[in-house]
């Protein structure tokens, strides 16, 4: 990736937080690398080098600045939204694929040889897949050292290192100090919360319209899986090594995340999925500037800056929601999904005599979070194989839609459709629309929420058309589609704004 020296240096000189995660500043005279917004004195030009990734800076022999902690900066929005092989690779590395399956596993997932994949990543990020995974392990290790009471050997293997020696060497190299020194500097006390519980800050680029995110998630919350309570989003997760629960609370400059993990090896993928769910690696200023250039959206952008694209922690779940939500309201779709969950996992708590209200809505108990979830623990969504095996009576929907759900579940369970963050967006859309009962709206919704495609428009969506009418935009799908060309490459964010306007 080409980095323009003058542009980067101006960002560093102005300590512009918008560029944190876009690139890293290496200072050769001190041997450290920093965020662009580091509060330290601006280094002289002759002592500065710029790197596209923390791994590239570490590969050049630099250690992380202890003042600005560049290893904890928001991820680059470029790798977050790009649909090419490099973007897909970075998302899979963040999800821990290299730690679990090695570089051969990553290359197989992407359909390239290890050599060619290494060459592409080196050209774009200045580091190969092992170096990128190593940088992530170092950050995971630091988080565990500073927030838990685990022994160093336990942390080494939980973070993905092959040996304690490798762990010690990496921490010394990246942070310029021994692991034990990091714990002493933090105060030597683990954060309260119990065994397996970690609390950390998830950084983002401001502004963040937290209320819009929580509103979106609360409206679609499924009992026993998720709930929004007192300004905090609670969620059950299925992770590679076990179950987990997360509580996400937006705050000034960060989102506070409390993770309760069954296996500490799942810390990195849990963090990656939470960041993806809340779209924390987006560049909201770039998005808002593009959308505000349209007079029809300018007032909405000014009133609510920093609207994010709520994504998903589970691609299959997002796809199933899309199919169930075809031509029905959000409330009706949630009722159907609630009954599906109840059929697969009966939710029984003393005193809970009825889960679904007699009418076609959701009970008051469900609207505020099923107490079985709050008291007995929230669980991740159903696996594709579980849904494929449910009896007809579990679905509560027309026969055609039921068979579409089953066809989707079977295709995902068989690995024919890859809804993971590294999935090929164009290929996923092609395979989805080949299934009976799935058209452009459903495939577009899946691409937007499951795969994080930033440039999806849903012109036939009823709520989109209502929002367009409220903002004085065309409501005819073809005319709206033509008008929306000016919103590229951020049409998915425009969809969220149109839904809010409706």
XYZ file of C-alpha atoms in Angstrom:
502
model
C 0.000 0.000 0.000
C 1.404 3.406 -0.982
C 1.575 5.930 1.861
C 2.044 9.560 0.886
C 4.715 10.947 3.232
C 3.479 14.544 3.241
C -0.125 13.604 3.911
C 0.840 11.218 6.685
C 3.233 13.693 8.270
C 0.565 16.428 8.308
C -1.797 14.015 10.087
C 0.887 13.269 12.684
C 1.742 16.946 13.142
C -1.938 17.749 13.785
C -2.437 14.611 15.922
C -5.493 13.748 13.855
C -7.340 10.816 15.490
C -9.172 10.035 12.247
C -6.023 8.372 10.905
C -5.441 6.035 13.869
C -5.321 2.542 12.397
C -4.971 3.823 8.821
C -1.187 3.854 9.219
C 1.519 3.770 11.914
C 4.356 6.199 12.551
C 7.814 4.704 13.067
C 10.392 6.884 14.822
C 13.864 5.584 14.002
C 15.633 7.758 16.599
C 13.678 6.198 19.500
C 12.920 2.762 18.017
C 9.178 3.007 18.654
C 6.040 3.177 16.539
C 2.967 5.252 17.376
C -0.541 6.197 16.373
C -0.805 9.356 14.253
C -2.562 10.976 17.232
C 0.220 10.213 19.739
C 0.482 13.186 22.151
C 4.299 13.035 22.195
C 6.348 15.717 20.457
C 6.170 15.477 16.664
C 9.353 13.717 15.483
C 11.658 15.267 12.899
C 10.978 14.347 9.299
C 14.312 12.608 8.835
C 13.507 10.274 11.744
C 10.065 9.200 10.519
C 8.877 6.194 8.520
C 5.266 5.253 7.870
C 3.890 1.704 7.922
C 0.547 0.291 6.725
C 0.273 -2.115 9.674
C 1.555 -2.630 13.198
C 3.067 -5.915 12.020
C 5.141 -4.068 9.408
C 6.439 -1.674 12.057
C 7.314 -4.571 14.335
C 9.051 -6.287 11.419
C 11.229 -3.201 11.046
C 12.439 -3.691 14.629
C 10.246 -1.055 16.305
C 8.346 -1.518 19.554
C 4.911 -0.195 20.471
C 4.743 3.210 22.147
C 3.686 2.849 25.781
C 2.001 6.235 25.757
C -0.442 5.986 22.838
C -0.646 2.164 22.633
C -0.839 1.862 18.837
C -1.520 -1.869 19.130
C -4.974 -0.988 20.553
C -5.951 1.494 17.813
C -9.108 0.963 15.718
C -8.551 -1.301 12.741
C -8.042 0.202 9.318
C -11.400 0.836 7.627
C -9.745 -0.045 4.335
C -9.251 -3.692 5.297
C -12.607 -3.730 7.047
C -14.624 -2.937 3.905
C -12.490 -4.168 1.035
C -13.885 -7.203 -0.764
C -10.628 -8.351 -2.369
C -8.398 -11.181 -1.182
C -6.264 -8.984 1.075
C -9.288 -7.532 2.866
C -10.793 -10.986 3.298
C -7.470 -12.344 4.593
C -7.134 -9.585 7.185
C -10.646 -10.221 8.485
C -9.981 -13.959 8.763
C -6.668 -13.374 10.560
C -8.495 -11.093 13.019
C -10.981 -13.909 13.588
C -8.106 -16.221 14.579
C -7.957 -18.498 11.522
C -4.135 -18.535 11.411
C -3.945 -19.395 15.114
C -6.372 -22.287 14.649
C -5.553 -23.588 11.165
C -2.182 -22.055 10.322
C -1.280 -20.250 7.108
C -2.190 -23.344 5.021
C -5.715 -23.186 6.434
C -5.990 -19.468 5.639
C -4.735 -19.989 2.088
C -7.182 -22.865 1.547
C -10.097 -20.735 2.758
C -9.157 -18.031 0.263
C -8.357 -20.357 -2.620
C -4.735 -19.258 -3.133
C -1.322 -20.818 -2.595
C 0.529 -19.858 0.570
C 3.289 -18.246 -1.485
C 0.963 -16.055 -3.508
C -1.042 -15.071 -0.414
C 2.165 -14.085 1.380
C 3.231 -12.010 -1.628
C -0.104 -10.134 -1.751
C -0.121 -9.359 1.976
C 3.500 -8.209 1.916
C 2.754 -5.871 -0.976
C -0.292 -4.306 0.713
C 0.506 -4.479 4.424
C 4.259 -4.811 4.593
C 3.952 -8.118 6.472
C 2.963 -11.702 5.768
C 0.137 -13.666 7.425
C 2.344 -15.043 10.217
C 3.582 -11.566 11.144
C 0.032 -10.182 11.131
C -1.168 -13.045 13.342
C 1.834 -12.551 15.633
C 0.983 -8.861 16.087
C -2.548 -9.847 17.054
C -1.272 -12.463 19.514
C 0.874 -9.799 21.163
C -2.141 -7.543 21.664
C -4.215 -10.462 22.994
C -1.415 -11.364 25.394
C -1.171 -7.799 26.654
C -4.923 -7.700 27.291
C -4.791 -10.965 29.259
C -1.739 -9.857 31.235
C -3.336 -6.564 32.252
C -6.918 -7.692 32.863
C -6.743 -11.222 34.284
C -4.974 -13.087 37.042
C -3.923 -15.941 34.749
C -0.396 -17.269 35.006
C 2.002 -16.321 32.222
C 2.128 -19.865 30.834
C -1.678 -19.950 30.623
C -1.683 -16.579 28.889
C 0.945 -17.697 26.399
C -1.143 -20.587 25.129
C -4.466 -18.718 25.413
C -3.050 -15.961 23.179
C -2.038 -18.502 20.554
C 1.722 -18.800 21.126
C 3.349 -22.173 20.566
C 5.599 -21.910 23.619
C 6.253 -19.753 26.689
C 9.630 -18.791 25.259
C 8.034 -17.532 22.046
C 5.531 -15.584 24.161
C 8.260 -13.969 26.282
C 10.379 -13.067 23.263
C 7.456 -11.540 21.380
C 6.237 -9.437 24.321
C 9.766 -8.133 24.933
C 10.215 -7.336 21.255
C 6.833 -5.666 20.710
C 6.457 -3.803 23.996
C 10.062 -3.413 25.094
C 9.493 -5.028 28.471
C 8.943 -8.413 30.101
C 5.381 -9.757 30.530
C 5.649 -9.490 34.311
C 6.583 -5.814 33.992
C 3.397 -5.134 32.024
C 1.357 -6.575 34.884
C 3.242 -4.563 37.492
C 2.755 -1.382 35.487
C -0.985 -2.051 35.402
C -1.098 -2.499 39.146
C -0.931 -6.283 39.316
C -4.650 -6.657 39.992
C -7.047 -8.408 37.606
C -10.301 -6.661 36.748
C -13.199 -7.820 38.908
C -15.730 -10.124 37.337
C -14.728 -13.676 38.091
C -12.828 -16.417 36.316
C -12.946 -16.166 32.564
C -14.235 -12.578 32.654
C -12.347 -9.813 30.877
C -13.239 -6.137 30.585
C -11.540 -4.053 27.925
C -12.043 -0.955 25.802
C -12.879 -1.174 22.117
C -11.614 1.958 20.385
C -13.416 3.636 17.504
C -13.140 6.731 15.337
C -15.608 9.372 16.494
C -18.368 10.229 16.074
C -20.395 7.185 17.077
C -24.189 7.400 17.177
C -24.595 4.809 19.931
C -28.354 5.295 20.323
C -28.962 4.314 16.698
C -26.961 1.105 17.159
C -28.771 0.135 20.350
C -32.175 0.992 18.853
C -31.487 -1.230 15.842
C -30.318 -4.168 17.967
C -33.074 -3.808 20.587
C -35.810 -3.863 17.954
C -34.520 -7.197 16.640
C -33.356 -8.787 19.921
C -34.183 -12.481 20.333
C -34.896 -13.868 23.828
C -32.237 -16.154 25.216
C -29.727 -14.877 22.647
C -29.515 -11.108 23.154
C -31.063 -8.147 24.927
C -30.566 -4.421 25.399
C -30.793 -3.349 29.015
C -29.876 -0.032 30.660
C -27.856 1.175 27.690
C -25.910 -2.079 27.363
C -26.191 -4.722 24.670
C -25.902 -8.279 26.020
C -25.246 -11.165 23.664
C -24.485 -14.880 23.684
C -21.758 -16.049 21.297
C -20.643 -19.303 19.732
C -16.862 -19.159 19.367
C -14.326 -21.652 17.983
C -13.428 -23.135 21.372
C -16.645 -22.682 23.335
C -19.503 -20.439 24.378
C -19.255 -16.857 25.593
C -21.317 -13.910 26.736
C -20.563 -10.276 26.031
C -21.883 -6.990 27.391
C -21.176 -3.911 25.232
C -21.675 -0.427 26.660
C -20.939 2.628 24.483
C -18.937 5.311 26.285
C -17.017 8.449 25.387
C -14.246 7.471 22.981
C -14.677 3.723 23.361
C -17.096 0.853 23.877
C -16.659 -0.986 27.166
C -16.742 -4.745 26.539
C -17.105 -7.306 29.301
C -16.475 -10.793 27.960
C -17.181 -14.011 29.814
C -15.310 -16.738 27.971
C -15.388 -20.489 28.404
C -11.926 -20.652 26.783
C -9.422 -17.782 26.811
C -8.195 -18.756 23.346
C -11.415 -17.192 22.075
C -10.528 -13.652 23.195
C -9.264 -12.442 19.795
C -12.196 -13.800 17.744
C -14.660 -12.522 20.368
C -13.210 -9.015 20.138
C -13.158 -9.169 16.328
C -16.827 -10.170 16.214
C -17.884 -7.463 18.657
C -16.020 -4.842 16.632
C -17.660 -6.131 13.474
C -21.146 -6.157 15.040
C -20.910 -2.479 16.025
C -18.934 -1.440 12.916
C -16.219 0.086 15.103
C -13.550 0.162 12.392
C -15.549 2.447 10.101
C -14.428 5.934 9.085
C -17.636 7.883 9.906
C -16.330 11.245 8.717
C -15.591 9.928 5.224
C -19.004 8.245 5.094
C -20.920 11.269 6.365
C -19.106 13.661 4.028
C -20.170 11.591 1.013
C -23.805 11.250 2.106
C -24.125 14.873 3.244
C -23.145 16.023 -0.246
C -26.691 15.026 -1.252
C -29.024 17.871 -0.125
C -31.742 15.307 0.624
C -29.554 13.620 3.265
C -27.604 16.650 4.521
C -29.987 17.529 7.359
C -30.223 13.912 8.557
C -26.432 13.553 8.586
C -26.021 16.828 10.485
C -28.644 15.782 13.043
C -27.237 12.271 13.563
C -23.524 12.073 12.719
C -21.701 8.778 13.053
C -24.477 6.353 12.084
C -22.927 2.883 11.790
C -23.871 -0.243 9.866
C -24.921 -2.901 12.417
C -23.382 -6.135 11.218
C -23.476 -9.635 12.681
C -21.495 -11.956 14.944
C -22.923 -14.951 13.081
C -23.303 -14.939 9.303
C -25.842 -17.763 9.228
C -27.996 -15.976 11.784
C -28.035 -12.831 9.624
C -28.962 -14.861 6.551
C -31.759 -16.673 8.370
C -33.104 -13.347 9.652
C -33.121 -12.076 6.061
C -35.134 -15.036 4.768
C -37.617 -14.965 7.660
C -37.962 -11.188 7.234
C -39.059 -11.380 3.597
C -42.195 -9.270 3.086
C -43.032 -9.092 6.802
C -42.457 -6.508 9.523
C -39.477 -6.584 11.872
C -41.815 -7.434 14.747
C -43.426 -10.318 12.877
C -40.021 -11.698 11.859
C -38.844 -11.571 15.452
C -41.935 -13.449 16.612
C -41.291 -16.201 14.056
C -37.621 -16.460 15.024
C -38.554 -16.550 18.715
C -40.847 -19.513 18.101
C -38.116 -21.214 16.096
C -35.679 -20.793 18.983
C -38.279 -22.010 21.456
C -38.852 -25.158 19.382
C -35.127 -25.877 19.240
C -34.297 -24.831 22.815
C -37.262 -24.678 25.176
C -36.824 -21.647 27.450
C -38.327 -22.465 30.814
C -37.938 -20.462 33.952
C -40.091 -20.845 37.112
C -43.057 -18.509 36.748
C -42.738 -18.190 32.959
C -45.941 -19.845 31.795
C -46.062 -18.397 28.325
C -43.236 -17.354 26.019
C -45.192 -15.919 23.097
C -48.153 -13.633 23.594
C -51.554 -14.813 22.338
C -51.587 -12.242 19.516
C -49.092 -12.044 16.668
C -46.703 -9.881 18.658
C -43.999 -10.614 21.208
C -44.776 -10.668 24.924
C -43.731 -7.816 27.198
C -41.240 -10.203 28.758
C -39.568 -10.766 25.390
C -39.502 -7.067 24.564
C -37.314 -6.428 27.594
C -35.238 -9.618 27.431
C -36.302 -13.069 28.496
C -35.343 -13.634 32.110
C -34.066 -17.107 31.226
C -31.425 -15.348 29.202
C -30.619 -12.798 31.864
C -30.493 -15.283 34.727
C -29.499 -18.547 33.098
C -27.066 -17.126 30.577
C -27.445 -15.988 26.974
C -26.502 -18.451 24.269
C -25.296 -18.108 20.707
C -27.739 -18.550 17.846
C -28.626 -21.945 16.379
C -26.142 -23.656 14.084
C -27.091 -24.243 10.477
C -27.181 -28.017 11.005
C -29.576 -27.584 13.962
C -32.010 -25.541 11.874
C -31.829 -27.982 8.957
C -32.867 -30.802 11.275
C -35.893 -29.122 12.895
C -39.386 -30.567 12.243
C -41.945 -28.721 10.127
C -43.843 -27.623 13.236
C -40.875 -25.527 14.434
C -40.961 -23.040 11.579
C -44.319 -21.272 11.790
C -44.092 -19.901 8.253
C -45.382 -20.711 4.756
C -44.155 -23.978 3.243
C -42.113 -22.242 0.537
C -40.241 -20.076 3.017
C -39.665 -23.043 5.319
C -38.026 -24.950 2.479
C -35.920 -21.883 1.610
C -34.689 -21.783 5.218
C -33.838 -25.472 5.075
C -32.041 -25.123 1.738
C -30.010 -22.225 3.158
C -29.186 -24.155 6.340
C -28.091 -27.226 4.401
C -25.889 -25.164 2.048
C -24.174 -23.363 4.948
C -23.748 -26.573 6.971
C -22.162 -28.281 3.943
C -19.749 -25.393 3.380
C -21.293 -24.514 0.018
C -22.009 -20.937 1.148
C -19.343 -19.150 3.208
C -20.915 -16.519 5.455
C -17.788 -15.958 7.544
C -16.093 -12.520 7.472
C -13.679 -13.742 4.808
C -16.406 -14.889 2.444
C -16.246 -13.715 -1.162
C -19.146 -11.253 -1.407
C -19.870 -11.710 -5.098
C -19.697 -15.502 -4.839
C -21.944 -15.526 -1.762
C -24.574 -13.409 -3.521
C -24.401 -15.659 -6.591
C -24.865 -18.823 -4.536
C -27.617 -17.338 -2.412
C -29.692 -16.238 -5.396
C -29.315 -19.727 -6.878
C -31.361 -21.080 -3.949
C -35.148 -21.210 -4.402
C -36.911 -18.342 -2.642
C -33.897 -16.017 -2.382
C -33.843 -12.913 -4.559
C -31.847 -9.675 -4.761
C -33.352 -8.146 -1.578
C -32.453 -11.127 0.615
C -28.980 -11.537 -0.898
C -28.336 -7.808 -0.541
C -29.389 -7.811 3.121
C -27.049 -10.735 3.797
C -24.160 -9.016 1.988
C -24.765 -5.862 4.000
C -25.089 -7.349 7.475
C -23.312 -10.725 7.375
C -20.410 -9.753 5.104
C -20.235 -6.029 5.895
C -20.561 -4.807 2.316
C -20.673 -0.983 2.649
C -22.253 -0.371 -0.758
C -25.590 -2.215 -0.866
C -28.844 -0.488 -1.764
C -32.231 -2.141 -1.175
C -34.444 0.018 -3.421
C -37.445 -2.339 -3.294
C -37.476 -2.451 0.527
C -40.708 -0.934 1.833
C -39.049 0.852 4.769
C -36.349 2.235 2.470
C -39.020 3.652 0.166
C -40.911 5.131 3.118
C -37.718 6.733 4.372
C -37.003 8.065 0.911
C -40.461 9.644 0.799
C -39.924 11.234 4.211
C -36.688 12.840 2.970
C -38.080 13.952 -0.372
C -36.216 11.322 -2.387
C -37.645 9.270 -5.262
C -39.671 6.255 -4.124
C -39.728 4.375 -7.413
C -37.055 1.633 -7.070
C -35.388 2.301 -10.419
C -35.334 6.068 -9.944
C -34.045 5.711 -6.378
C -31.356 3.308 -7.574
C -30.180 5.882 -10.129
C -30.241 8.697 -7.571
C -28.237 6.591 -5.087
C -25.236 6.395 -7.423
C -24.013 9.597 -5.750
C -23.875 7.759 -2.403
C -21.277 5.228 -3.537
C -19.369 3.525 -1.941
C -21.493 4.005 1.195
C -25.002 3.071 0.074
C -25.429 0.583 2.952
C -25.088 3.482 5.394
C -27.684 5.404 3.411
C -30.039 2.419 3.826
C -29.657 2.631 7.623
C -30.469 6.339 7.499
C -33.514 5.740 5.300
C -34.752 3.077 7.723
C -34.400 5.559 10.558
C -36.252 8.228 8.554
C -39.105 5.760 8.004
